[in-house]
Amino acid sequence: MTTATSRPDPQMAEMSRPRLLAALAEVVGAKHVLTRARDTRRFTRGIRFGQGPVAAVARPGSLVEMWRVLNLAVASGRIVIMQAANTGLTGGSTPWGEDYDREIVLISTMRLKGVHLIEGGKQVLCLPGATLDTLEKRLRPLGREPRSVIGSSCIGASVLGGVCNNSGGALIQRGPAYTEMTLFAEIRADGSVGLVNHLGLPLGDDPEKVLARIEAGDLPAPAPSEAWASDHEYASHVRQVDAETPARFNADPRRLHESAGCAGKLAVFAVRLDTFEAEKDTAVFYVGTNDPAELTRIRRDMLADFTHLPIAGEYIHREAYDVAAKYGKDTFLFIQKAGTDRMPGLFALKSRVDALTERLGLGNTISDRIAQGISRFFPQHLPARMNTWRDRYEHHLLIRMGGAGIAETRAYFAGLFPSASGDVFECSADEGKAAFLHRFAVAGAAGRYRAIHKSRVEDIVALDIALRRNDRDWVEVLPAEMEARIEKKLYYGHFFCHVFHQDYVAKKGTDCLALEHEMWALLDQRGAEYPAEHNVGHLYKAKPALAAFYRDIDPTNSLNPGIGQTSKCQHWH
C-alpha cells in the first residue's frame, strides 16, 4: 500500500543554506540542528572508516518530524544520509570524502527509540532508533529473543540498521536480519517522496497520521499476509552442505527486498520482525584440533545429518585466541562483571573521550591505552581447560546445543574423540559463558592491538567473507610475499554458516588498500562472496546485481549516494 506523496517544489530547489537551516530548526528545534564540526563529529565520522562534511545534522524527535525533514531536504536539492547508531564497520552510514555534487543533510534517528509488541511479543515493530540492546531487554521478561543476542547489540547497533544492511549473526537457526514488512519512504524518478506501508497493518492513507499512529503504538490487528518477518528458509538453506554457493552474504539477491539490504537508499520508518523463544536448556561443547578436516567433518555431519541444528557454532584460530586474551581482556571482564546492558554506554563514553583527546591534539588512542594498562592488573580471566586446549590445538570450535540436541551431540562426540589430532570437552556453565564471551572479545582485539602498537602497525585490513557451503578447504594460505607484510592474522567466525572474519594487522609502511585488493583477488579465486555481513559501505565495490538494486529503489540517487563505490552524482550521472 502506498500513501499520498509529497511533490517537488521547483522554488525549493534554490533554497540557500541559511534558509534551509532555519527551516530545519522550525521542524525539529534549533538545538537539534547541528552545524559546528565539533558537534557533528560523532555523526560524520564512522567508528572504523568514513568521514566528510555536511550542511547539517538534523535530529528529529518524532516520525512526523523525520518525514518533514526528509521532504524538506529532498525538495531543497540536498543529499540525505539516514543514520541510526553509526556502528557500521565499512563506512556506509557517514559521508565519504568531499566530492559530492550537492550538500548533505544527515538525519540522525536515534531519538526515535520506540519498540511495540505484536501478538504478545511473537513479533515486534521497531522504530528507527530502537537498538538491539533495547529490544533484548524488552523481550527478556517474555522468555523471547531477537534474531541476534550478543555482538552488534553490545555496541548499541540499531535494529533497522541490521535489516537495511542484511546483517549476519551467530545464531544458526535464525539466519541474517531480514523482513518484508516495513514502512519506508522512497524518492521517485520525478523527485516526489512517497510513504509505502508494507507492515501488514491497515493504518490509513495520510502519511503524517500513519506515522503518528505508529509512534504512539496505536496499531490495528494485523491483516492476513504472506510476507515474511524473518528468513523462514535459512535453517534448511544452511543444511545444504553440497551447494556451490555461500549460505548468506550481503548481496544475495534472495534477500534484497525493499528495505532489506537497501543500505540507506530508502528512508525506513519502522520494521516488523519475528522474535524467537529463548532456549532454556543449553550446553556448550569446546572442540580443539590440529587437523582442519576434523572440523569440516563435524560441520557437514551436524548440518546434514543431525535432527537438531546447533544454536551457534563459532570458530577461533589460536593466534586470534592469543590476541584476544591480551587485548580483549578488559572487554571480557567488563561484560562478565557488568553485563552486556552497559556496553553501549561504555562505547559511547569511549567515543566522547576519543573526540576530546583528538581535539586537544593528543590523538585518539588514550582511552585504549588506559584500558589496556588497567587490564594488566587483573588475574588470568580464561578458564584453565580453555587455555590447555589453546596450548594443544591450533583450531578451536565452540558449539552451543539446546534441548534434545545436547544428547545427540554427546553421543556423536563420544564416537569421534579423542582422536590423533583433537579432543572435546563439555563446558560447565561458567566455562560456556567464558568461551563465547572470549569469542566476542576477538572482534575488537585487532583494533586495540593497532592502538597500542601504532609505531609498528600501519592499519587493519578487515574482511568478512562467505565461503561456499561445499568448501572443504576453508583454511586460508597466503603467499609468502603477502605474509611478510602482515604482523598478526586473526581468523574467527560463524563456522556452520561458513562466514569468517579475517582481520590482518599490517606492518608499518604497508599499502593497506593494495593489500586488501590482493586479498579480494584470492577470494575471487576461491569463489567466496564478500562482504558477508557488514555490507559494502564505501569500502567494497557493489557487484552489478546489488548496484542495479540501488538504482532501482533510488532513481534520483538522493539517498546515501556513492554506497558500494557507485556514483555520487544526482540521477547517477
XYZ file of C-alpha atoms in Angstrom:
573
model
C 0.000 0.000 0.000
C 1.361 3.432 -0.990
C 0.075 6.545 0.742
C -0.089 10.073 -0.642
C 3.147 11.577 -1.929
C 4.948 14.847 -1.403
C 5.534 16.613 -4.739
C 8.726 18.570 -5.539
C 8.567 22.368 -5.488
C 10.900 23.967 -8.093
C 11.330 27.083 -5.923
C 12.589 24.971 -3.025
C 15.498 23.682 -5.104
C 17.099 27.145 -4.935
C 16.965 27.322 -1.135
C 20.164 28.713 0.386
C 21.888 27.014 3.281
C 20.800 29.679 5.842
C 17.177 29.315 4.750
C 17.475 25.528 4.879
C 18.900 25.575 8.398
C 16.162 27.917 9.549
C 13.510 25.650 8.031
C 15.039 22.562 9.661
C 15.083 24.359 13.023
C 11.376 25.110 12.669
C 10.723 21.376 12.304
C 12.981 19.821 14.952
C 14.033 22.770 17.131
C 17.246 24.768 16.820
C 19.166 22.651 19.348
C 18.607 19.577 17.191
C 20.126 21.127 14.059
C 23.894 20.716 14.376
C 26.345 22.521 12.116
C 29.635 23.045 14.022
C 32.311 20.442 13.293
C 32.781 19.603 16.986
C 29.038 18.940 17.309
C 28.674 16.910 14.121
C 31.840 14.814 14.538
C 30.181 11.786 16.143
C 27.692 11.660 13.281
C 30.011 12.389 10.364
C 32.819 10.009 11.334
C 32.432 6.220 11.349
C 33.757 4.031 14.157
C 36.305 2.471 11.784
C 36.079 4.222 8.428
C 34.374 7.163 6.775
C 34.063 10.904 7.294
C 33.090 14.037 5.438
C 31.373 17.409 5.798
C 27.623 18.039 5.981
C 25.450 21.134 5.761
C 23.691 19.972 8.911
C 22.832 17.064 11.152
C 19.106 17.057 11.947
C 17.840 15.028 14.921
C 14.049 14.613 14.624
C 12.137 13.789 17.781
C 9.178 12.097 16.123
C 8.402 10.140 12.981
C 6.374 13.085 11.696
C 9.402 15.351 12.170
C 11.566 12.799 10.362
C 9.100 12.797 7.448
C 9.090 16.597 7.295
C 12.882 16.869 7.457
C 13.222 14.277 4.687
C 10.802 16.145 2.449
C 12.440 19.477 3.184
C 15.942 18.210 2.404
C 14.876 16.433 -0.792
C 12.841 19.397 -2.039
C 15.827 21.708 -1.465
C 18.007 19.526 -3.687
C 20.213 18.164 -0.911
C 21.568 14.678 -0.443
C 20.108 12.824 2.528
C 22.063 10.302 4.582
C 19.900 8.377 7.028
C 21.830 7.314 10.117
C 20.876 5.297 13.165
C 23.552 4.230 15.685
C 26.552 4.838 13.376
C 28.110 1.497 14.295
C 28.770 0.331 10.734
C 32.215 -1.134 10.086
C 32.554 -0.237 6.402
C 31.757 3.485 6.409
C 28.280 3.096 4.984
C 26.361 5.418 7.317
C 28.517 8.555 7.094
C 29.688 10.867 4.325
C 32.728 9.644 2.435
C 35.013 12.456 1.365
C 34.185 15.839 -0.136
C 33.465 15.002 -3.770
C 29.658 15.003 -3.685
C 27.858 17.251 -6.170
C 25.350 18.518 -3.585
C 25.331 19.397 0.083
C 24.409 16.708 2.587
C 21.761 16.725 5.283
C 22.385 13.859 7.678
C 19.278 12.709 9.551
C 20.081 11.014 12.851
C 17.188 8.844 14.010
C 18.448 7.918 17.465
C 15.805 9.927 19.321
C 13.160 7.602 17.820
C 13.631 4.575 20.061
C 10.168 3.002 20.229
C 9.529 -0.763 20.315
C 5.953 -2.068 20.134
C 4.925 -5.666 20.778
C 2.650 -7.517 18.366
C 0.749 -10.652 19.372
C 2.185 -10.654 22.860
C 5.764 -10.315 21.684
C 5.786 -13.013 18.996
C 6.587 -10.109 16.717
C 7.811 -6.571 17.306
C 7.547 -3.275 15.495
C 10.720 -1.199 15.855
C 11.232 2.492 15.128
C 14.457 3.793 13.516
C 16.383 4.452 16.726
C 15.491 1.211 18.510
C 18.640 -0.707 19.389
C 19.215 -4.434 19.621
C 20.129 -3.887 23.257
C 16.763 -2.234 23.957
C 14.929 -4.973 22.106
C 16.697 -7.703 24.091
C 15.661 -6.053 27.367
C 12.067 -5.667 26.203
C 11.779 -9.332 25.215
C 13.692 -10.888 28.109
C 10.767 -10.931 30.599
C 8.666 -12.668 27.933
C 11.176 -15.502 27.510
C 11.815 -14.411 23.945
C 14.798 -13.100 21.984
C 15.521 -11.095 18.822
C 17.427 -12.605 15.917
C 20.807 -11.609 17.392
C 21.710 -11.662 21.083
C 25.412 -10.840 21.506
C 27.529 -8.987 19.029
C 26.178 -5.808 17.471
C 23.862 -5.351 20.454
C 26.877 -4.694 22.668
C 27.952 -1.610 20.726
C 24.452 -0.155 20.572
C 23.639 -1.116 16.981
C 20.137 -0.368 15.729
C 17.537 -2.913 14.692
C 16.810 -1.077 11.437
C 20.487 -0.853 10.589
C 20.683 -4.630 10.685
C 17.750 -5.006 8.301
C 18.952 -2.313 5.895
C 22.373 -3.950 5.699
C 21.294 -7.615 5.617
C 23.477 -8.040 8.688
C 24.590 -11.505 9.681
C 24.632 -13.060 13.115
C 25.868 -16.002 15.113
C 22.583 -17.868 15.589
C 22.365 -20.626 13.009
C 18.639 -21.305 13.183
C 17.599 -17.644 12.779
C 19.649 -16.504 9.809
C 20.526 -12.946 8.772
C 18.454 -9.845 9.513
C 15.514 -9.869 7.121
C 11.927 -8.740 6.828
C 9.480 -7.925 4.054
C 7.262 -5.964 6.449
C 8.434 -2.365 6.602
C 7.247 1.227 6.418
C 9.538 3.323 4.247
C 9.767 6.458 2.130
C 11.079 6.296 -1.423
C 12.206 9.109 -3.686
C 10.814 8.552 -7.142
C 12.173 9.500 -10.529
C 10.138 12.739 -10.605
C 11.540 13.818 -7.232
C 8.363 13.110 -5.270
C 8.549 11.397 -1.889
C 6.140 8.548 -1.232
C 5.443 6.709 2.007
C 4.982 2.974 1.423
C 3.255 0.849 4.068
C 4.125 -2.828 3.796
C 3.802 -3.518 7.518
C 0.666 -5.591 7.065
C -1.140 -3.114 9.329
C -4.010 -1.034 7.867
C -3.154 2.479 9.043
C -4.845 4.783 6.539
C -3.583 6.950 3.688
C -2.378 10.200 5.243
C 1.400 9.998 5.818
C 1.542 12.078 8.974
C -1.441 10.310 10.535
C 0.112 6.936 9.696
C 3.412 7.953 11.273
C 1.760 9.385 14.384
C -0.200 6.158 14.913
C 2.909 4.023 14.510
C 4.867 6.070 17.009
C 2.049 6.026 19.560
C 1.665 2.259 19.254
C -1.894 2.689 18.004
C -1.690 -0.483 15.960
C -4.677 -2.225 14.397
C -4.951 -6.001 14.273
C -2.547 -7.354 11.636
C -4.089 -8.081 8.256
C -3.587 -11.542 6.720
C -0.250 -11.533 4.897
C 2.117 -13.895 3.143
C 5.033 -11.554 3.801
C 7.896 -12.750 5.981
C 9.205 -11.037 9.119
C 12.361 -13.204 9.208
C 14.210 -15.564 6.873
C 11.966 -18.648 7.080
C 14.190 -20.684 4.766
C 17.563 -20.218 6.375
C 17.608 -23.281 8.648
C 17.057 -25.588 5.671
C 19.228 -23.448 3.367
C 22.307 -23.712 5.604
C 21.921 -27.508 5.798
C 22.646 -27.870 2.065
C 26.330 -28.660 2.566
C 26.959 -29.660 -1.049
C 25.655 -26.417 -2.549
C 28.198 -24.423 -4.557
C 27.072 -21.057 -3.207
C 27.519 -19.440 0.229
C 24.794 -19.747 2.836
C 24.479 -15.996 3.276
C 26.131 -12.782 2.140
C 25.035 -9.162 1.937
C 24.408 -9.001 -1.793
C 22.478 -12.287 -2.022
C 19.642 -11.481 -4.484
C 17.401 -13.847 -2.497
C 17.348 -11.348 0.342
C 17.340 -7.961 -1.394
C 13.793 -6.750 -0.898
C 12.783 -3.106 -0.447
C 14.197 -2.074 2.963
C 16.083 -5.354 3.402
C 19.550 -4.651 2.046
C 18.708 -1.092 0.951
C 21.839 0.380 2.639
C 20.139 3.722 3.190
C 18.714 4.046 -0.339
C 15.264 4.153 1.274
C 14.248 6.100 4.378
C 12.911 3.441 6.750
C 10.435 4.459 9.466
C 9.564 1.079 11.003
C 10.203 -2.633 10.621
C 8.128 -5.586 11.748
C 10.133 -8.613 12.864
C 9.659 -12.088 14.261
C 11.009 -12.892 17.711
C 12.128 -16.293 18.957
C 11.534 -18.383 22.033
C 14.656 -18.401 24.215
C 16.239 -21.830 24.607
C 16.120 -22.770 28.303
C 18.327 -25.882 28.374
C 21.683 -25.456 26.635
C 25.207 -26.900 26.694
C 28.490 -25.774 25.141
C 30.997 -28.215 23.626
C 34.570 -26.989 23.155
C 36.432 -28.734 20.322
C 40.160 -28.398 19.674
C 42.094 -29.902 16.784
C 45.253 -29.587 14.746
C 43.537 -31.036 11.669
C 41.044 -28.663 9.973
C 39.469 -31.659 8.222
C 38.062 -32.759 11.579
C 36.123 -29.516 11.891
C 34.960 -29.886 8.288
C 33.598 -33.329 9.103
C 31.815 -32.038 12.233
C 30.204 -29.189 10.300
C 28.990 -31.399 7.470
C 27.743 -34.172 9.766
C 25.848 -31.844 12.093
C 24.257 -29.787 9.327
C 23.345 -32.684 7.058
C 22.517 -35.474 9.477
C 21.615 -34.122 12.906
C 17.970 -33.910 13.855
C 18.684 -30.747 15.832
C 20.729 -27.846 14.457
C 23.237 -26.159 16.759
C 22.175 -22.847 18.258
C 25.587 -21.382 17.466
C 28.973 -22.620 16.279
C 31.919 -20.243 16.490
C 35.477 -20.757 15.231
C 38.635 -19.209 16.721
C 42.173 -19.708 15.439
C 44.951 -19.913 18.042
C 46.503 -16.575 17.025
C 43.137 -14.833 17.393
C 42.715 -16.565 20.751
C 46.055 -15.186 21.932
C 45.498 -11.611 20.733
C 42.053 -11.516 22.338
C 43.364 -12.995 25.582
C 45.606 -9.950 25.975
C 43.940 -7.150 24.028
C 40.312 -8.112 24.639
C 40.722 -8.837 28.340
C 39.098 -5.616 29.553
C 36.105 -6.159 27.260
C 35.715 -9.701 28.571
C 35.902 -8.596 32.210
C 33.578 -5.635 31.744
C 30.832 -7.791 30.232
C 31.422 -10.554 32.768
C 31.046 -8.171 35.707
C 28.642 -5.530 34.382
C 26.721 -7.427 31.687
C 26.076 -6.587 28.053
C 23.478 -3.979 29.033
C 26.206 -1.481 29.945
C 28.323 -1.972 26.828
C 26.578 0.603 24.598
C 27.140 3.248 27.270
C 30.808 2.293 27.525
C 31.280 2.584 23.753
C 29.525 5.970 23.771
C 31.806 7.201 26.574
C 34.899 5.984 24.714
C 33.771 7.854 21.603
C 33.389 11.097 23.555
C 36.790 10.705 25.231
C 38.470 9.981 21.882
C 36.834 13.041 20.335
C 38.048 15.227 23.212
C 41.651 13.955 23.180
C 41.809 14.291 19.402
C 40.545 17.874 19.630
C 43.265 18.605 22.196
C 45.912 17.254 19.842
C 46.548 14.152 21.949
C 45.382 11.593 19.394
C 42.504 9.183 19.733
C 44.160 6.181 21.404
C 44.475 7.386 25.001
C 41.291 5.606 26.095
C 42.613 2.347 24.622
C 45.967 2.766 26.338
C 44.366 3.439 29.711
C 42.033 0.439 29.405
C 44.882 -1.811 28.304
C 47.063 -0.660 31.170
C 44.365 -1.320 33.742
C 43.687 -4.801 32.349
C 47.236 -5.893 33.186
C 46.489 -5.706 36.898
C 43.721 -8.310 36.736
C 44.481 -12.024 37.128
C 44.035 -14.683 34.429
C 40.448 -14.473 33.233
C 40.128 -17.504 30.950
C 39.262 -20.985 32.320
C 42.142 -23.425 32.719
C 40.681 -26.028 30.356
C 40.327 -23.448 27.568
C 43.966 -22.421 27.965
C 45.036 -26.077 27.973
C 43.175 -26.565 24.680
C 44.887 -23.426 23.365
C 48.290 -24.972 24.111
C 47.401 -28.280 22.484
C 45.357 -27.232 19.461
C 45.549 -24.643 16.685
C 41.846 -24.646 15.742
C 39.001 -24.120 18.223
C 35.277 -24.668 17.644
C 32.605 -23.660 20.174
C 29.225 -25.371 19.701
C 26.123 -24.428 21.676
C 23.329 -27.005 21.564
C 19.870 -26.899 23.072
C 17.195 -29.340 24.247
C 17.369 -32.808 22.742
C 20.321 -31.692 20.620
C 22.561 -31.912 23.689
C 22.255 -35.696 23.992
C 22.577 -36.053 20.228
C 25.852 -34.141 20.331
C 27.222 -36.063 23.307
C 26.637 -39.348 21.517
C 28.253 -38.044 18.327
C 31.395 -36.788 20.017
C 31.734 -39.966 22.089
C 32.369 -41.805 18.825
C 34.690 -39.159 17.381
C 37.000 -38.010 20.184
C 39.624 -38.250 21.420
C 41.401 -38.614 18.080
C 45.002 -38.403 16.982
C 44.515 -34.719 16.181
C 41.871 -33.382 18.537
C 39.553 -33.650 21.503
C 36.436 -32.104 23.037
C 35.153 -31.237 26.469
C 31.680 -30.272 27.592
C 31.823 -26.918 29.331
C 30.496 -26.107 32.754
C 28.047 -23.203 32.788
C 30.832 -20.735 33.614
C 33.190 -22.201 31.007
C 30.492 -21.996 28.343
C 29.845 -18.340 29.081
C 33.577 -17.624 29.079
C 34.122 -19.411 25.770
C 31.539 -17.371 23.873
C 32.492 -14.169 25.648
C 36.110 -14.692 24.598
C 34.942 -15.233 21.026
C 33.109 -11.906 21.212
C 36.231 -10.190 22.569
C 38.194 -11.289 19.486
C 36.138 -8.894 17.344
C 37.657 -5.782 18.889
C 41.098 -7.144 19.717
C 42.753 -6.152 16.433
C 41.632 -2.561 16.893
C 43.093 -2.463 20.382
C 46.343 -4.037 19.128
C 46.590 -1.318 16.466
C 46.015 1.433 19.044
C 48.696 0.115 21.382
C 51.299 -0.571 18.675
C 50.879 2.432 16.373
C 54.646 2.729 15.937
C 54.852 -0.577 14.087
C 51.326 -1.051 12.745
C 50.032 0.730 9.639
C 46.369 -0.260 9.900
C 43.949 -3.181 9.843
C 42.610 -4.844 6.723
C 39.314 -6.285 7.964
C 37.375 -8.695 5.773
C 34.240 -10.701 6.377
C 33.804 -13.429 3.803
C 31.328 -16.156 2.942
C 32.751 -19.393 1.615
C 30.700 -21.792 -0.472
C 28.676 -24.294 1.514
C 30.519 -27.194 -0.137
C 34.026 -25.859 0.538
C 36.157 -28.341 2.445
C 39.451 -26.426 2.263
C 38.423 -23.418 4.330
C 41.808 -22.589 5.895
C 43.444 -19.670 4.088
C 47.046 -19.996 2.873
C 48.599 -16.683 1.851
C 51.581 -16.227 -0.494
C 54.829 -15.593 1.366
C 55.087 -12.079 -0.061
C 51.723 -11.148 1.485
C 52.583 -12.838 4.784
C 55.679 -10.642 5.029
C 53.512 -7.503 5.194
C 51.292 -8.795 7.998
C 52.109 -8.694 11.698
C 49.048 -10.509 13.056
C 46.262 -12.535 11.437
C 43.003 -13.009 13.319
C 40.746 -15.706 11.886
C 37.380 -16.261 13.576
C 33.769 -16.565 12.540
C 30.456 -18.358 12.256
C 31.680 -21.782 11.247
C 28.469 -23.586 10.329
C 27.385 -20.704 8.074
C 30.922 -20.684 6.621
C 31.185 -16.955 7.314
C 34.631 -15.893 8.512
C 36.058 -12.665 9.856
C 39.661 -12.142 8.798
C 41.496 -9.221 10.409
C 45.013 -8.577 9.147
C 47.190 -6.227 11.202
C 49.504 -4.752 8.582
C 53.086 -3.762 9.321
C 54.145 -0.125 9.216
C 54.605 1.168 5.703
C 52.235 -1.343 4.104
C 49.864 -0.068 1.418
C 46.724 -1.437 3.062
C 44.433 -0.667 0.135
C 46.697 -2.575 -2.247
C 46.916 -5.443 0.232
C 43.137 -5.579 0.522
C 42.714 -5.690 -3.242
C 45.187 -8.564 -3.406
C 43.089 -10.335 -0.765
C 39.999 -9.827 -2.894
C 41.708 -11.447 -5.866
C 42.476 -14.522 -3.754
C 38.887 -14.660 -2.515
C 37.579 -14.419 -6.079
C 39.713 -17.420 -6.989
C 38.142 -19.347 -4.109
C 34.586 -18.469 -5.167
C 33.927 -16.572 -1.940
C 31.446 -13.730 -1.545
C 32.344 -10.586 0.373
C 31.354 -8.747 2.403
C 29.304 -11.415 4.135
C 27.532 -9.453 6.862
C 28.870 -5.889 7.262
C 27.674 -4.701 3.823
C 29.634 -2.900 1.139
C 29.667 0.544 2.749
C 32.150 2.671 0.855
C 34.977 0.143 1.133
C 33.680 -2.502 -1.260
C 32.510 -2.214 -4.851
C 28.879 -3.250 -5.243
C 28.537 -6.074 -7.731
C 26.227 -5.467 -10.716
C 23.085 -7.022 -9.175
C 23.461 -5.001 -5.983
C 24.229 -1.757 -7.829
C 21.145 -2.320 -10.013
C 19.047 -2.816 -6.873
C 20.277 0.523 -5.515
C 19.437 2.322 -8.772
C 16.008 0.776 -8.874
C 14.972 1.875 -5.378
C 16.619 5.337 -5.567
C 16.399 6.522 -9.201
C 17.473 10.121 -8.432
C 20.443 8.990 -6.310
C 19.409 11.291 -3.483
C 19.791 8.887 -0.562
C 23.284 7.822 0.560
C 24.877 8.242 -2.893
C 28.226 6.593 -3.519
C 27.440 3.499 -1.488
C 29.235 0.468 -2.885
C 31.561 2.812 -4.827
C 28.673 3.778 -7.107
C 28.144 7.296 -8.490
C 27.741 10.173 -6.045
C 26.071 12.349 -8.681
C 22.431 13.290 -8.973
C 20.453 10.932 -11.246
C 23.506 8.630 -11.329
C 25.311 10.732 -13.950
